[in-house]
CSV table of C-alpha atoms in Angstrom, one decimal:
chain,number,residue,atom,x,y,z
A,210,MET,CA,192.9,182.0,52.5
A,211,ASN,CA,194.5,181.6,49.2
A,212,ALA,CA,197.0,184.1,48.1
A,213,ASP,CA,195.4,187.3,47.0
A,214,PRO,CA,195.8,188.4,43.4
A,215,LYS,CA,198.9,190.5,43.1
A,216,SER,CA,198.6,194.3,42.6
A,217,THR,CA,200.1,193.9,39.2
A,218,SER,CA,197.3,191.6,38.1
A,219,THR,CA,195.1,192.9,35.3
A,220,PRO,CA,191.5,191.9,34.6
A,221,ALA,CA,191.1,189.3,31.9
A,222,THR,CA,188.6,190.1,29.2
A,223,GLY,CA,186.7,187.8,26.9
A,224,GLY,CA,185.9,190.0,23.9
A,225,SER,CA,182.6,191.4,23.0
A,226,PRO,CA,179.5,190.1,25.0
A,227,LEU,CA,177.6,187.2,23.6
A,228,THR,CA,173.9,186.7,23.5
A,229,ARG,CA,172.9,185.0,26.8
A,230,SER,CA,170.0,183.5,28.6
A,231,ILE,CA,169.8,182.3,32.2
A,232,ARG,CA,169.8,178.7,32.9
A,233,GLN,CA,166.6,177.8,34.7
A,234,VAL,CA,166.6,175.8,37.9
A,235,ASN,CA,163.5,174.7,39.8
A,236,LEU,CA,163.2,174.9,43.6
A,237,ARG,CA,163.4,171.2,44.1
A,238,GLN,CA,166.7,171.1,42.3
A,239,LEU,CA,168.0,174.1,44.2
A,240,CYS,CA,167.2,172.5,47.5
A,241,SER,CA,168.6,169.1,46.6
A,242,GLY,CA,172.0,170.8,45.9
A,243,GLY,CA,172.3,170.1,42.2
A,244,ALA,CA,174.8,172.2,40.4
A,245,PHE,CA,173.4,175.1,38.6
A,246,LEU,CA,175.9,177.7,38.4
A,247,LEU,CA,175.8,178.3,34.9
A,248,VAL,CA,174.8,180.1,32.1
A,249,ALA,CA,175.1,179.3,28.6
A,250,LEU,CA,176.2,182.4,26.9
A,251,GLY,CA,175.8,182.2,23.3
A,252,SER,CA,177.3,181.0,20.1
A,253,LEU,CA,180.6,179.2,19.4
A,254,VAL,CA,183.7,180.9,18.1
A,255,ALA,CA,184.4,177.9,15.9
A,256,GLY,CA,182.3,174.9,15.1
A,257,PRO,CA,183.2,171.5,16.7
A,258,THR,CA,185.1,169.0,14.6
A,259,PRO,CA,184.4,165.3,14.7
A,260,SER,CA,186.9,162.8,15.9
A,261,ARG,CA,187.3,159.3,14.6
A,262,SER,CA,187.4,158.0,18.2
A,263,GLN,CA,183.9,159.2,19.1
A,264,ASP,CA,180.5,160.1,17.8
A,265,ILE,CA,180.0,163.4,19.6
A,266,PRO,CA,181.6,166.3,17.7
A,267,THR,CA,184.3,168.0,19.7
A,268,ALA,CA,186.6,171.0,19.6
A,269,PRO,CA,190.3,170.1,19.6
A,270,SER,CA,192.4,169.1,22.6
A,271,PHE,CA,194.1,171.9,24.4
A,272,VAL,CA,196.2,172.8,27.5
A,273,ASP,CA,195.9,176.2,29.0
A,274,ASP,CA,198.5,177.2,31.7
A,275,PHE,CA,197.2,180.8,31.9
A,276,THR,CA,200.5,182.4,31.0
A,277,SER,CA,198.2,184.6,28.9
A,278,PHE,CA,194.5,184.9,28.5
A,279,ASP,CA,193.2,183.3,25.3
A,280,ARG,CA,190.3,185.5,24.3
A,281,ALA,CA,189.5,183.1,21.4
A,282,ARG,CA,189.0,180.3,24.0
A,283,TRP,CA,187.4,182.0,27.0
A,284,TYR,CA,184.3,184.2,27.6
A,285,VAL,CA,184.2,186.2,30.8
A,286,ALA,CA,180.8,186.6,32.6
A,287,ASP,CA,180.1,190.2,33.3
A,288,GLY,CA,177.2,192.3,34.6
A,289,TRP,CA,174.5,189.7,35.3
A,290,THR,CA,173.5,186.8,37.6
A,291,ASN,CA,172.3,183.3,37.3
A,292,GLY,CA,169.1,183.9,39.3
A,293,SER,CA,167.7,184.9,42.6
A,294,HIS,CA,169.6,182.2,44.5
A,295,GLN,CA,172.9,184.0,43.6
A,296,ASN,CA,173.9,186.8,45.9
A,297,CYS,CA,176.6,188.2,43.7
A,298,THR,CA,176.9,189.7,40.2
A,299,TRP,CA,179.3,188.3,37.7
A,300,SER,CA,182.1,190.9,37.1
A,301,LYS,CA,185.1,190.8,34.8
A,302,SER,CA,187.0,192.6,37.6
A,303,GLN,CA,186.8,189.3,39.5
A,304,VAL,CA,188.7,187.4,36.8
A,305,GLU,CA,192.5,188.1,36.9
A,306,LEU,CA,195.7,186.7,35.5
A,307,SER,CA,199.1,187.0,37.2
A,308,ASP,CA,202.3,184.9,37.0
A,309,GLY,CA,200.7,182.0,35.1
A,310,MET,CA,197.6,181.8,37.4
A,311,LEU,CA,194.0,182.5,36.8
A,312,THR,CA,192.2,183.9,39.9
A,313,LEU,CA,188.5,184.2,40.3
A,314,GLY,CA,187.3,186.4,43.1
A,315,PHE,CA,184.3,186.9,45.4
A,316,GLU,CA,184.2,190.2,47.4
A,317,LYS,CA,181.9,192.8,48.8
A,318,ARG,CA,181.2,195.2,45.9
A,319,LYS,CA,177.8,196.7,45.1
A,320,LEU,CA,176.9,195.8,41.5
A,321,LYS,CA,173.3,196.3,40.3
A,322,ASP,CA,171.0,194.7,42.9
A,323,ARG,CA,173.7,192.5,44.5
A,324,ASP,CA,176.0,193.5,47.4
A,325,PHE,CA,178.8,191.2,46.2
A,326,ALA,CA,180.8,190.6,43.0
A,327,CYS,CA,182.0,187.2,41.8
A,328,GLY,CA,183.9,185.6,38.9
A,329,GLU,CA,183.1,183.1,36.1
A,330,ILE,CA,184.7,182.1,32.8
A,331,GLN,CA,183.5,179.6,30.2
A,332,THR,CA,184.8,178.2,26.9
A,333,LYS,CA,183.4,179.5,23.7
A,334,GLN,CA,183.7,176.0,22.1
A,335,ARG,CA,182.1,172.7,23.1
A,336,PHE,CA,183.9,169.5,23.9
A,337,GLY,CA,182.9,165.8,23.7
A,338,TYR,CA,184.4,162.5,24.9
A,339,GLY,CA,187.8,162.8,26.5
A,340,THR,CA,189.7,163.7,29.7
A,341,TYR,CA,189.0,167.0,31.4
A,342,GLU,CA,191.4,168.1,34.1
A,343,ALA,CA,192.1,171.2,36.2
A,344,ARG,CA,194.7,172.0,38.9
A,345,MET,CA,193.2,174.4,41.3
A,346,LYS,CA,193.0,175.7,44.9
A,347,THR,CA,190.0,177.1,46.7
A,348,ASP,CA,189.4,179.4,49.6
A,349,ALA,CA,187.2,178.5,52.6
A,350,GLY,CA,183.9,180.0,53.7
A,351,SER,CA,180.3,179.1,54.3
A,352,GLY,CA,177.7,179.9,51.7
A,353,ILE,CA,180.3,179.7,48.8
A,354,ASN,CA,180.7,177.4,45.8
A,355,ALA,CA,183.9,177.0,43.8
A,356,ALA,CA,183.4,174.9,40.7
A,357,PHE,CA,185.0,173.3,37.7
A,358,PHE,CA,182.5,171.7,35.4
A,359,SER,CA,181.1,171.2,31.9
A,360,TYR,CA,177.6,172.2,30.8
A,361,ILE,CA,175.3,172.7,27.8
A,362,GLY,CA,171.6,173.6,27.9
A,363,PRO,CA,168.5,175.1,26.4
A,364,SER,CA,170.1,178.5,25.7
A,365,ASP,CA,172.3,176.7,23.3
A,366,LYS,CA,169.3,174.9,21.9
A,367,GLN,CA,170.5,171.7,23.5
A,368,PRO,CA,169.3,169.4,26.3
A,369,TRP,CA,170.8,170.2,29.7
A,370,ASP,CA,173.8,168.0,30.2
A,371,GLU,CA,176.4,168.7,32.9
A,372,ILE,CA,179.4,167.1,34.6
A,373,ASP,CA,180.6,168.7,37.9
A,374,PHE,CA,183.3,169.2,40.5
A,375,GLU,CA,181.9,171.5,43.1
A,376,VAL,CA,183.8,172.5,46.3
A,377,LEU,CA,181.2,173.7,48.8
A,378,THR,CA,183.8,175.7,50.8
A,379,LYS,CA,181.9,175.3,54.1
A,380,ASP,CA,183.9,172.0,54.2
A,381,THR,CA,187.1,172.1,52.3
A,382,SER,CA,187.9,168.5,53.1
A,383,LYS,CA,185.6,167.3,50.4
A,384,VAL,CA,184.5,168.0,46.8
A,385,GLN,CA,181.1,167.1,45.3
A,386,VAL,CA,180.9,165.3,42.0
A,387,ASN,CA,177.7,165.1,40.0
A,388,ALA,CA,176.2,164.7,36.5
A,389,TYR,CA,173.0,166.0,35.0
A,390,ILE,CA,171.4,164.3,32.0
A,391,ALA,CA,168.4,166.1,30.3
A,392,GLY,CA,168.1,168.3,33.3
A,393,LYS,CA,168.0,165.4,35.8
A,394,GLY,CA,170.6,165.1,38.5
A,395,ASN,CA,170.5,163.2,41.8
A,396,ASN,CA,174.0,161.7,41.0
A,397,GLU,CA,175.7,163.6,43.8
A,398,LYS,CA,178.6,162.1,45.7
A,399,LEU,CA,180.9,163.8,48.3
A,400,VAL,CA,184.5,162.6,48.1
A,401,ASP,CA,187.5,163.3,50.3
A,402,VAL,CA,190.3,165.6,49.3
A,403,ALA,CA,193.3,164.8,51.4
A,404,GLY,CA,194.8,167.9,53.0
A,405,GLY,CA,191.9,170.0,51.9
A,406,THR,CA,191.0,172.0,48.8
A,407,ASP,CA,192.2,175.2,50.4
A,408,LYS,CA,195.7,174.2,51.7
A,409,ALA,CA,197.3,173.2,48.4
A,410,PHE,CA,196.6,172.8,44.7
A,411,ASN,CA,194.8,169.6,43.8
A,412,ASP,CA,194.2,167.9,40.5
A,413,TYR,CA,190.5,167.2,39.5
A,414,ALA,CA,189.7,165.3,36.4
A,415,PHE,CA,186.8,163.4,34.8
A,416,VAL,CA,187.0,161.0,31.9
A,417,TRP,CA,183.9,161.0,29.7
A,418,GLU,CA,183.3,158.1,27.4
A,419,LYS,CA,180.3,156.8,25.6
A,420,ASP,CA,179.8,153.9,28.0
A,421,ARG,CA,181.1,155.4,31.3
A,422,LEU,CA,182.0,158.5,33.2
A,423,ARG,CA,184.8,158.5,35.8
A,424,TRP,CA,185.9,161.2,38.3
A,425,TYR,CA,189.5,161.4,39.7
A,426,VAL,CA,191.0,163.5,42.5
A,427,ASN,CA,194.8,163.7,42.5
A,428,GLY,CA,195.0,160.7,40.2
A,429,GLN,CA,192.8,158.5,42.3
A,430,LEU,CA,189.4,157.2,41.0
A,431,VAL,CA,186.6,158.4,43.3
A,432,ASN,CA,183.4,157.8,41.3
A,433,THR,CA,182.2,155.9,38.2
A,434,ILE,CA,178.9,155.9,36.4
A,435,THR,CA,178.1,153.3,33.8
A,436,ASP,CA,174.3,153.4,33.7
A,437,PRO,CA,173.4,154.6,30.1
A,438,ALA,CA,170.5,156.6,31.5
A,439,LYS,CA,173.0,158.7,33.6
A,440,LEU,CA,175.6,159.4,30.9
A,441,PRO,CA,175.6,162.8,29.1
A,442,SER,CA,175.5,162.6,25.3
A,443,HIS,CA,175.9,166.3,24.2
A,444,ALA,CA,179.1,168.3,23.7
A,445,GLN,CA,179.6,170.8,26.5
A,446,LYS,CA,181.4,174.0,27.4
A,447,ILE,CA,184.0,174.1,30.2
A,448,PHE,CA,183.4,176.5,33.2
A,449,PHE,CA,185.1,177.8,36.3
A,450,SER,CA,183.1,179.8,38.8
A,451,LEU,CA,183.1,181.2,42.3
A,452,TRP,CA,179.9,182.5,43.7
A,453,GLY,CA,177.7,182.7,46.9
A,454,SER,CA,174.1,182.4,48.0
A,455,ASP,CA,172.1,183.7,50.9
A,456,THR,CA,169.3,181.1,50.3
A,457,MET,CA,171.0,177.8,49.7
A,458,LYS,CA,171.7,177.2,53.4
A,459,GLY,CA,171.0,173.4,53.3
A,460,TRP,CA,173.6,172.8,50.6
A,461,LEU,CA,176.2,175.6,50.8
A,462,GLY,CA,175.7,176.5,54.5
A,463,PRO,CA,174.6,179.8,55.9
A,464,PHE,CA,176.3,182.8,54.2
A,465,SER,CA,177.9,185.7,56.1
A,466,ASP,CA,180.1,188.4,54.8
A,467,PRO,CA,183.6,187.0,54.9
A,468,GLY,CA,185.1,190.4,55.5
A,469,ARG,CA,187.7,189.8,52.9
A,470,LYS,CA,188.2,188.8,49.3
A,471,LEU,CA,187.8,185.1,48.7
A,472,THR,CA,189.6,183.5,45.8
A,473,MET,CA,189.7,180.4,43.6
A,474,GLN,CA,193.0,179.8,41.8
A,475,VAL,CA,193.4,177.8,38.6
A,476,ASP,CA,197.0,176.8,37.6
A,477,ARG,CA,196.1,174.7,34.6
A,478,VAL,CA,193.1,173.3,32.6
A,479,ALA,CA,193.3,170.7,29.8
A,480,PHE,CA,191.0,168.7,27.5
A,481,THR,CA,192.4,165.6,25.8
A,482,ALA,CA,190.0,164.2,23.2
A,483,LEU,CA,189.4,160.4,23.4
A,484,GLY,CA,192.0,158.5,21.5
A,485,GLN,CA,194.5,161.5,21.4
A,486,PRO,CA,197.9,161.3,23.0
A,487,CYS,CA,198.4,162.9,26.4
A,488,GLN,CA,199.6,166.5,26.3
A,489,PHE,CA,201.8,167.0,29.4
A,490,PRO,CA,203.6,164.5,31.7
A,491,GLU,CA,201.3,165.0,34.7
A,492,SER,CA,198.1,164.5,32.6
A,493,LEU,CA,195.8,161.8,33.7
A,494,ALA,CA,195.4,160.9,30.0
A,495,CYS,CA,199.0,159.6,30.1
A,496,SER,CA,198.2,156.8,32.6
A,497,ILE,CA,194.5,155.7,32.4
A,498,LYS,CA,192.9,153.2,30.1
């Protein structure tokens, strides 16, 4: 298990609630294991600005090492679920900050009609072409999904586009990468994570360009898409989430009460717009072409 949040941790908050609607997922997509952990919760804090290097508007580059919680950047999901497939209720109590670490939790806590509470955050701004990267560590447990991804959809009056890293923690030796374009997935690929997602922090990154999409694990290229029909084309929000399901057994594995709090820890997240200089020495944007 990952280190539990320290007792000195305080819940992170994301400001006043935004208008929200639940992302819709049909049964075929649920059973095939497409990513669907998301919501799109509302309006932007600031409108995206165009970059000369791309033709999708984007919010500016940023690096967040979670020494503090940027309420202008992040919205915290609280008091609702993504649908009947989810066995937990999003709760701000499951989003904590301590010693430069963001921790999302999953634990037995009755909230509304669910027996478990879980954590999710998302950016308030949308991002376009560039390098997206996160350094994170998951827990282990069947029936649980720990995810870093980008998403936009109908609740933002946009087509459903999405780019995923999803750790199905029934098997922490792998991470699933995927992309959705106009609500169509079927681009899943399981790739190895040397040493496991739960034993140490690992670096996950994707580089999104107009003519290709590449996924990297610890700096190594693990998947590439170049088919124009499989490339997203709409600016997206960035998400982290940890949640469970009683019904997604074929994909997530059978769920049982872990008997303890599960966690997903995020040490750093960054977005570097296409054509902009890299922002920290370890960034993938410093070395790739």
